[in-house]
mmCIF file of C-alpha atoms in Angstrom:
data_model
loop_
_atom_site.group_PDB
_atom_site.id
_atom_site.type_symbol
_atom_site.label_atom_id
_atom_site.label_comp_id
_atom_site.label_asym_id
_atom_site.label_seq_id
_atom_site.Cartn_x
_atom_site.Cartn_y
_atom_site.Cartn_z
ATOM 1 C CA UNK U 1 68.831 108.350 133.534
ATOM 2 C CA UNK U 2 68.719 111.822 132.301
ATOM 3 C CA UNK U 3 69.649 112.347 128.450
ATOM 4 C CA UNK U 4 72.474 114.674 129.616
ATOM 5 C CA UNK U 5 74.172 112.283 131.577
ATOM 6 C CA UNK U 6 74.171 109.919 129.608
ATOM 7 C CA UNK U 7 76.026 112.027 126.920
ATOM 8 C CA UNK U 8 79.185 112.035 129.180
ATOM 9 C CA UNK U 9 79.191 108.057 129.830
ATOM 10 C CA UNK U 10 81.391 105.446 128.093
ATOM 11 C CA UNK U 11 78.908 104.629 125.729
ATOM 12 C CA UNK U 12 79.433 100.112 124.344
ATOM 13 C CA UNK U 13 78.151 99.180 121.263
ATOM 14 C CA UNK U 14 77.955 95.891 120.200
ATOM 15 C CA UNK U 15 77.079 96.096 116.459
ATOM 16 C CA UNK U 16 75.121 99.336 116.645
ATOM 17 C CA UNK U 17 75.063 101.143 113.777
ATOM 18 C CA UNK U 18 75.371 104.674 114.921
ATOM 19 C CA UNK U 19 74.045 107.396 111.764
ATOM 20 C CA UNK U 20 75.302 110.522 111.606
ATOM 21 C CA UNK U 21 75.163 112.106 114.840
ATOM 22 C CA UNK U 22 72.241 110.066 116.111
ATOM 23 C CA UNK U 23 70.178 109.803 113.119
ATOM 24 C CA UNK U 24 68.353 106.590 111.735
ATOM 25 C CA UNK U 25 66.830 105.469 108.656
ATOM 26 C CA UNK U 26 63.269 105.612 110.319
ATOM 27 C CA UNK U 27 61.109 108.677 111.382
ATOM 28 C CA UNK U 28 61.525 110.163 115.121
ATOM 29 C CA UNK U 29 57.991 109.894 116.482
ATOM 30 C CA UNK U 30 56.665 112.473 118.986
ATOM 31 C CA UNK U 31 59.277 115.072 119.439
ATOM 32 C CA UNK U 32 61.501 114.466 123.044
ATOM 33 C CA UNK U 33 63.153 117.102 124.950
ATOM 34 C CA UNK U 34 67.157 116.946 125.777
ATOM 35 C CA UNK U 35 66.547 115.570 128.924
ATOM 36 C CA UNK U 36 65.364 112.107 127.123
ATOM 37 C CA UNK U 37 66.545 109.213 125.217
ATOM 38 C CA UNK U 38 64.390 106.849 123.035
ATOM 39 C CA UNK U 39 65.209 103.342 123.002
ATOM 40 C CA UNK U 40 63.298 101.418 119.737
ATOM 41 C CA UNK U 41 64.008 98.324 117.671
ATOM 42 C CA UNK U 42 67.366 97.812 119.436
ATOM 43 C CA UNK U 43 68.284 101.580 117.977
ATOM 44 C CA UNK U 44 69.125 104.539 120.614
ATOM 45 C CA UNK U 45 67.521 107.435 119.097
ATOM 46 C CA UNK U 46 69.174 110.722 120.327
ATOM 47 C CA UNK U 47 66.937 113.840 120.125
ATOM 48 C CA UNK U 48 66.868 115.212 117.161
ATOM 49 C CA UNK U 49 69.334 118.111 116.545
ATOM 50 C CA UNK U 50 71.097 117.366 119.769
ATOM 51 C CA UNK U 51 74.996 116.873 119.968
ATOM 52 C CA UNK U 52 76.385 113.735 121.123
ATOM 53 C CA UNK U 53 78.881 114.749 123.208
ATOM 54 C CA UNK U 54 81.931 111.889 125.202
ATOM 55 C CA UNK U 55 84.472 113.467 127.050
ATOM 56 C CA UNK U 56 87.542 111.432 129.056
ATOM 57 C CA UNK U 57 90.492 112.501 131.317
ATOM 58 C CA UNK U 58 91.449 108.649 131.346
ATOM 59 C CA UNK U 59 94.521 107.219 129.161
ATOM 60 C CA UNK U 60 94.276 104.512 126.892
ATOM 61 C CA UNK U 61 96.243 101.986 128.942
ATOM 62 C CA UNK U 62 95.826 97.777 128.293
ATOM 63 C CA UNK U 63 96.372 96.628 131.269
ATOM 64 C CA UNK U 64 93.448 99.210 132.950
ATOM 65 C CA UNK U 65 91.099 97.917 130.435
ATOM 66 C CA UNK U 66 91.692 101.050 128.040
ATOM 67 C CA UNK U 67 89.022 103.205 130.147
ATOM 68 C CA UNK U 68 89.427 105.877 127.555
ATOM 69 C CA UNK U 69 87.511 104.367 125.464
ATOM 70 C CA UNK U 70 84.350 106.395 124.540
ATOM 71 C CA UNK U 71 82.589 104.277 121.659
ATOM 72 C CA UNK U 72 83.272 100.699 121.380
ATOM 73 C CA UNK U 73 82.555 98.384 118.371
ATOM 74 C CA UNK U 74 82.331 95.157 119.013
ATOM 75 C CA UNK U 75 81.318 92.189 116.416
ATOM 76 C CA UNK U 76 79.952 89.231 118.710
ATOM 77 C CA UNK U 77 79.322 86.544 115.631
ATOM 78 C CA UNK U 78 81.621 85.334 113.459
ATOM 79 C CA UNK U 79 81.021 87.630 110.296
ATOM 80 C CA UNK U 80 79.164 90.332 112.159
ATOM 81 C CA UNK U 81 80.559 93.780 110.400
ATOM 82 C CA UNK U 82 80.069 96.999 113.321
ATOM 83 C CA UNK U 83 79.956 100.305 111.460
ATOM 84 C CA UNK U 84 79.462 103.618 111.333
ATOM 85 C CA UNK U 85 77.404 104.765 108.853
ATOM 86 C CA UNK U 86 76.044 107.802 107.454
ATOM 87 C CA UNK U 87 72.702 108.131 105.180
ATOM 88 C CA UNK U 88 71.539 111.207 103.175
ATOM 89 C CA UNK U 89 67.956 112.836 103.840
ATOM 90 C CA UNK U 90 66.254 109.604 102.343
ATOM 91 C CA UNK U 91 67.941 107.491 104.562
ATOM 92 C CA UNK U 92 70.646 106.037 101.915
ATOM 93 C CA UNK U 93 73.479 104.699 102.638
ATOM 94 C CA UNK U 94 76.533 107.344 101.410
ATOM 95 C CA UNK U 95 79.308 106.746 103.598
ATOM 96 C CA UNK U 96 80.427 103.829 106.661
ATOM 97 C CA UNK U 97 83.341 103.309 108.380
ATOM 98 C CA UNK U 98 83.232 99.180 109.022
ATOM 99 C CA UNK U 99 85.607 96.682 110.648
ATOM 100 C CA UNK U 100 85.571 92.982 110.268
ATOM 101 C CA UNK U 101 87.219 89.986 110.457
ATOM 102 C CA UNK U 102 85.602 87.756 107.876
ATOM 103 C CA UNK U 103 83.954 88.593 104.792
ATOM 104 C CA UNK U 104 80.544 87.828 103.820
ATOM 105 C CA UNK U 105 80.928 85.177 101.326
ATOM 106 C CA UNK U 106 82.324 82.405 103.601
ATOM 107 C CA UNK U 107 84.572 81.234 100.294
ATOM 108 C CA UNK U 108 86.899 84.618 100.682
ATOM 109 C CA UNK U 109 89.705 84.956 102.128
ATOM 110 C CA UNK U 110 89.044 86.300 105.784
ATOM 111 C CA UNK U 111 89.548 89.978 105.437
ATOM 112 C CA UNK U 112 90.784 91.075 108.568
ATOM 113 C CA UNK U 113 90.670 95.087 107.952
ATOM 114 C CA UNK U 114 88.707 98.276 108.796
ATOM 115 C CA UNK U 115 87.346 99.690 105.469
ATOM 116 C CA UNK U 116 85.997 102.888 104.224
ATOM 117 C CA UNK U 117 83.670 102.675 102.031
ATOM 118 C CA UNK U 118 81.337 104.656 99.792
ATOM 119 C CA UNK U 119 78.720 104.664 97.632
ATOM 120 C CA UNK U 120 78.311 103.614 93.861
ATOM 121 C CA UNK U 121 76.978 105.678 91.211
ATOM 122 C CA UNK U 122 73.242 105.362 91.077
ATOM 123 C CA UNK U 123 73.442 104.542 87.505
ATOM 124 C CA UNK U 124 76.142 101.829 87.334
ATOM 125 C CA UNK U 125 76.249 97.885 87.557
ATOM 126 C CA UNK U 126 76.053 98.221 91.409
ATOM 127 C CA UNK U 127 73.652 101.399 92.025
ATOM 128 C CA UNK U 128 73.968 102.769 95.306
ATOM 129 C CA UNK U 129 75.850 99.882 96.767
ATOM 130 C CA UNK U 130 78.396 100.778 99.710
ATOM 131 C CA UNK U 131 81.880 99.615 98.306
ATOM 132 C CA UNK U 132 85.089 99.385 100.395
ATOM 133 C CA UNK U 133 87.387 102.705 98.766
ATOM 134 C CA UNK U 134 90.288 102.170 101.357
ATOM 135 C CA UNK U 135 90.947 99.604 103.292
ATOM 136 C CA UNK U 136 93.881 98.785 106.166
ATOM 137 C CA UNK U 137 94.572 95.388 107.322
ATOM 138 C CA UNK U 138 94.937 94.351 111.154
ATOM 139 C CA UNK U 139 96.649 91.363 113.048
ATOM 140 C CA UNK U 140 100.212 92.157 110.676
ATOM 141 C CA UNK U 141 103.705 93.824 111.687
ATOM 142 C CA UNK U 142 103.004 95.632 108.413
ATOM 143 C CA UNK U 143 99.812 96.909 106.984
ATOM 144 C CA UNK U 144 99.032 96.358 103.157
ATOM 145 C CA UNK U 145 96.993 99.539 102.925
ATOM 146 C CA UNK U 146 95.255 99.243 99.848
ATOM 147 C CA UNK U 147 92.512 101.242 97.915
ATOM 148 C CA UNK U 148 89.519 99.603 95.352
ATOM 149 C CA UNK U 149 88.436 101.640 92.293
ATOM 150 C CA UNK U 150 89.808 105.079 93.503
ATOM 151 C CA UNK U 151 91.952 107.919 91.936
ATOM 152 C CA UNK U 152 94.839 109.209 94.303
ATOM 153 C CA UNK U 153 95.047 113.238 93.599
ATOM 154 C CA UNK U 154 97.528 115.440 95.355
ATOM 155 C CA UNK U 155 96.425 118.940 95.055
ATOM 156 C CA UNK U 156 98.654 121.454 95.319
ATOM 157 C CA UNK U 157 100.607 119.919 97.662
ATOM 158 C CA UNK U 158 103.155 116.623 97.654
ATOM 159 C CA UNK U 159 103.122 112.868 97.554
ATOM 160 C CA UNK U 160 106.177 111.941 99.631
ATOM 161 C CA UNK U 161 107.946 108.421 99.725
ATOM 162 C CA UNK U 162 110.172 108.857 103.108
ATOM 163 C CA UNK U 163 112.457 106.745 104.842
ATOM 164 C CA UNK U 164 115.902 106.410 106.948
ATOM 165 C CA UNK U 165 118.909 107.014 104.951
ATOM 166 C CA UNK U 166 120.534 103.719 103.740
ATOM 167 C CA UNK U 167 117.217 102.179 103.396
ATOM 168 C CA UNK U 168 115.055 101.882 99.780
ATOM 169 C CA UNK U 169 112.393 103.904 99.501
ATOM 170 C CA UNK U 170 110.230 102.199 96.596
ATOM 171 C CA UNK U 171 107.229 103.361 94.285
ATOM 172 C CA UNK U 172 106.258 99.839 92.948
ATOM 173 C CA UNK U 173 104.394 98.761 90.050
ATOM 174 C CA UNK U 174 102.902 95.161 90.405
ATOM 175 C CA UNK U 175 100.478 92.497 89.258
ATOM 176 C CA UNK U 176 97.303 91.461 91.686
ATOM 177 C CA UNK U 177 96.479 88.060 91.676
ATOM 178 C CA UNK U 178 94.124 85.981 94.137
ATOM 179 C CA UNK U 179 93.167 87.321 97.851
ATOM 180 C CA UNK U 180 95.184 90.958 96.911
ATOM 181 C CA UNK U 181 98.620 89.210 96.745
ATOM 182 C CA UNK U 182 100.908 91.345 94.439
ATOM 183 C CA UNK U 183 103.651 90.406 92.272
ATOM 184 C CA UNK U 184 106.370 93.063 91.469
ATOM 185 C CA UNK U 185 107.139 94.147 87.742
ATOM 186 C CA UNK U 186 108.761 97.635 88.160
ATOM 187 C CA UNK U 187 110.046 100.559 91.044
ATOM 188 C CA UNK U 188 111.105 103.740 90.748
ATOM 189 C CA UNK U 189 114.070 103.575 94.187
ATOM 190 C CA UNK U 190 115.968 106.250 95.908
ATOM 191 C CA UNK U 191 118.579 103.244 96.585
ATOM 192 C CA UNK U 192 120.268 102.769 99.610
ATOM 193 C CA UNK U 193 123.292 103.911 98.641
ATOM 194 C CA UNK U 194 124.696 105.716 101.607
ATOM 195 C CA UNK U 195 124.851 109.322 101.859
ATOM 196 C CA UNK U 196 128.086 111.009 102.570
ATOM 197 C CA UNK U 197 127.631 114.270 102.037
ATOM 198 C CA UNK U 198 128.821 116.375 98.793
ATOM 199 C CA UNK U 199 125.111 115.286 97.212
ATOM 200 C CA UNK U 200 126.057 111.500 97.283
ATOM 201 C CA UNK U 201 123.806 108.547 98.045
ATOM 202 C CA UNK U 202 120.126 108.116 97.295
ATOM 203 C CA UNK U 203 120.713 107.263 94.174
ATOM 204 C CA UNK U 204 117.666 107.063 91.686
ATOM 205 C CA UNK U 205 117.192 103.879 89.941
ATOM 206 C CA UNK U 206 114.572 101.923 87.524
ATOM 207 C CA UNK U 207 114.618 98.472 88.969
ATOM 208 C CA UNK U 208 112.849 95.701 86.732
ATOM 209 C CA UNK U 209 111.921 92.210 88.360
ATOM 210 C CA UNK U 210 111.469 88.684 87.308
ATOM 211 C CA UNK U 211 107.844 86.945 87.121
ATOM 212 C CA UNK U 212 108.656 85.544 90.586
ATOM 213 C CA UNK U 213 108.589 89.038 91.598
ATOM 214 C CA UNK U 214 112.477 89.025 92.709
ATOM 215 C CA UNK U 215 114.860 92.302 91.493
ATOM 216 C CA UNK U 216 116.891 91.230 88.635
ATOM 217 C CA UNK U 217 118.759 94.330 88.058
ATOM 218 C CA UNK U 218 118.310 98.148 87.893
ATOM 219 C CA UNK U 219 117.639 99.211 83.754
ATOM 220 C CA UNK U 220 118.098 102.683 84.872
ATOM 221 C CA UNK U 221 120.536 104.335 87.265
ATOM 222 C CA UNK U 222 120.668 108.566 87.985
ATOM 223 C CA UNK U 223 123.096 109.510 90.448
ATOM 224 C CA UNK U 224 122.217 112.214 92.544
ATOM 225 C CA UNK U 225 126.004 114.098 93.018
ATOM 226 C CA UNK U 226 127.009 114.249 89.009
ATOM 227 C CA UNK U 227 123.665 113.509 87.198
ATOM 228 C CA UNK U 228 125.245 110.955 85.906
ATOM 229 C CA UNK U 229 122.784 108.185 84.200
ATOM 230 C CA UNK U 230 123.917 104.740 83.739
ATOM 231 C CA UNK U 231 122.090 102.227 81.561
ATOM 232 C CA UNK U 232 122.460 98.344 83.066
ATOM 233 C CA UNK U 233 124.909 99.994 85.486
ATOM 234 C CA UNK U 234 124.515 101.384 89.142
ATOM 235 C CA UNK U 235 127.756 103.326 89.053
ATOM 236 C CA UNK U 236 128.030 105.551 86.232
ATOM 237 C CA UNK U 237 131.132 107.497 85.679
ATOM 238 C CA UNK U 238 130.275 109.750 82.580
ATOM 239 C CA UNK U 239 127.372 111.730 81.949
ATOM 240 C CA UNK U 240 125.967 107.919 79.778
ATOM 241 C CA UNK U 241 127.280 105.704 80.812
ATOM 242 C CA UNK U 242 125.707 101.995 79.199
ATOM 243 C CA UNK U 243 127.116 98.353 80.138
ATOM 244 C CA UNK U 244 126.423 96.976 77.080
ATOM 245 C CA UNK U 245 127.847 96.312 73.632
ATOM 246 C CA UNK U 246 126.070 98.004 71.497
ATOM 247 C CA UNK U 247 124.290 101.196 70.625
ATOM 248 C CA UNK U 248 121.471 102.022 68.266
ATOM 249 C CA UNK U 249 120.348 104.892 66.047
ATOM 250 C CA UNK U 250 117.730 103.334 64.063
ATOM 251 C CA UNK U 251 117.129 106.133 61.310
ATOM 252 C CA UNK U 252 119.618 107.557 58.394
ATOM 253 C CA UNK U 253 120.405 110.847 57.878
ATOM 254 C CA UNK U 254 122.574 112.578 55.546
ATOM 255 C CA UNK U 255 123.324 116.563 56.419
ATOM 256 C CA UNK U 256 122.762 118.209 53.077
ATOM 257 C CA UNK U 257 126.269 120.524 53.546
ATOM 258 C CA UNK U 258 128.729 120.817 56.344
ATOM 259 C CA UNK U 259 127.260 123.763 57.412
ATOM 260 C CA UNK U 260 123.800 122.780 57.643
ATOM 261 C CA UNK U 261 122.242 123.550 61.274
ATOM 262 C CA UNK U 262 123.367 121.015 64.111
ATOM 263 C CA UNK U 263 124.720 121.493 67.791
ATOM 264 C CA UNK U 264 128.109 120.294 68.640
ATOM 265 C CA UNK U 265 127.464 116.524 69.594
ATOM 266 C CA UNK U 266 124.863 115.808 67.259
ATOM 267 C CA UNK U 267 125.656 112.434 65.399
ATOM 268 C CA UNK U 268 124.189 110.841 62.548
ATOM 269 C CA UNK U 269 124.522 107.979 59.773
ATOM 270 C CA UNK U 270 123.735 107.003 56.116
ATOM 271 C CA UNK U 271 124.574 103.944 53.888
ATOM 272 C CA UNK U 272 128.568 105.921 53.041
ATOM 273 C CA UNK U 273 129.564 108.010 55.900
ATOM 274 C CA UNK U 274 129.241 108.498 59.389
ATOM 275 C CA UNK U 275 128.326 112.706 60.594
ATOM 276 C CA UNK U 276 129.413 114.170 63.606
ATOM 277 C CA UNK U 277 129.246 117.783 64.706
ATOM 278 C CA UNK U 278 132.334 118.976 65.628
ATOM 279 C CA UNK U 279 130.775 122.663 66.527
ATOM 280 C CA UNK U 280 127.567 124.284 66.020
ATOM 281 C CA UNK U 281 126.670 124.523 62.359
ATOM 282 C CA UNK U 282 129.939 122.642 61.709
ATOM 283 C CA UNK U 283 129.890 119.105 60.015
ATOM 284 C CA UNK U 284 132.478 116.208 59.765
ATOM 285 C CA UNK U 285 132.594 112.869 58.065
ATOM 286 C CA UNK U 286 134.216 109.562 57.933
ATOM 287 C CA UNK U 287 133.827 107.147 55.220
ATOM 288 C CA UNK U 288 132.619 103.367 56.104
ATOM 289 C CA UNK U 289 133.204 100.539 54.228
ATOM 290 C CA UNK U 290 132.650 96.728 54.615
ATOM 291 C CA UNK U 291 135.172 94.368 55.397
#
């Protein structure tokens, strides 16, 4: 079969590793003209320099046996990984795209994701090593997208929690234990308090949970149509408002005249009086005493 026909078939891998755009770890013998392909070792060696090229007018239907498919990756053993992989100009590993079911060390937890994974530093406890960066489950209703010794950096551009109004829209903070369970500690919410117009609803709220990882109440509360923030409340009605009985200003201070600097508001305390001012620059007091 000419090399150029072959481009344009449905090409079905089982466990080939394809590198790059046709390149393996070993070095291309005599050279070969387009028209060939060079079959060695189990690899498909495509001319070097030459474009693989798949092209399809079919849809990707089930029940037609998905005839749109152009590269298929199939694993035929039970922990059999197919990848994609691609190797700098030594022929190290830098970069794969893998899926699997099972992981290598029969005592894990089957794994049941396609991973992207990179390289280690060359320097570090695992030099060189391919290590799974980003990896997103299979076989679920929802995916547990998760991500292994990586930084998350948004440049100049936005990181965007989105979802239907009247539903939460969490950014959790939890604890990993065994086989990448998580246990919830914190979330920052946009609640699902409805929205009505007039800037209500979608509340923002600090929501704290127990070590069972279920809510026990929201610390924080800012409502979106006043500003208002409540502390151990949802439904502040002043600008603080705090369900509790108690407040605390841990540190004295004594204003050294009436007139010292302050802005209206300010409060303070020492061991005889208690300060408020009443404007700026404008002190008052009220004695305290023990009873």
């Amino acid at each position: 079969m000419k090399f150029s026909k072959m481009m344009m078939a449905t090409v079905i891998l089982g466990g080939v590793c394809l590198l790059g755009t046709g390149f393996t770890t070993k070095q291309l013998g005599a050279e070969v003209t387009p028209e060939q392909s060079e079959q060695d070792d189990g690899e498909i060696r495509v001319p070097h320099n030459e474009r693989l090229l798949l092209s399809t007018d079919q849809k990707w239907i089930e029940k037609e046996g998905h005839l749109s498919d152009m590269i298929r990756l199939q694993w035929t053993a039970d922990r059999a990984k197919p990848a994609i992989a691609w190797a700098d100009e030594k022929g190290m590993d830098k970069t794969a795209i893998i899926s699997h079911d099972k992981a290598n060390n029969p005592e894990q937890h089957d794994h049941k994701h396609m991973s992207f994974e990179t390289a280690m530093s060359p320097t570090g406890e695992y030099a060189n090593q391919l290590f799974t960066r980003l990896e997103i489950p299979y076989d679920t209703d929802v995916s547990e997208i998760r991500t292994h010794s990586s930084n998350f950096n948004v440049m100049n551009g936005i990181l965007r929690v989105a979802g239907e109004t009247g539903t939460n829209r969490d950014l959790q903070f939890s604890v990993a234990s065994k086989d990448n369970e998580t246990t919830p500690r914190w979330a920052v919410r946009a609640d699902s308090s409805k929205e009505a117009g007039d800037n209500t609803g979608a509340d923002l709220q600090f929501v704290r949970y127990d070590d069972e990882g279920e809510a026990v109440d929201s610390a924080l509360t800012m409502q979106r149509s006043g500003g208002n923030v409540g502390i151990g409340t949802d439904d502040p009605d002043t600008k603080l408002d705090v369900n509790g009985d108690k407040l605390r200003v841990r540190n004295k201070y004594t204003p050294a005249s009436s007139k010292e600097a302050c802005s209206q508001g300010q409060i303070a305390w020492d061991d005889q009086y208690v300060y408020v001012c009443v404007a700026k620059d404008s002190w008052k007091r009220t004695e305290i005493s023990s009873w």
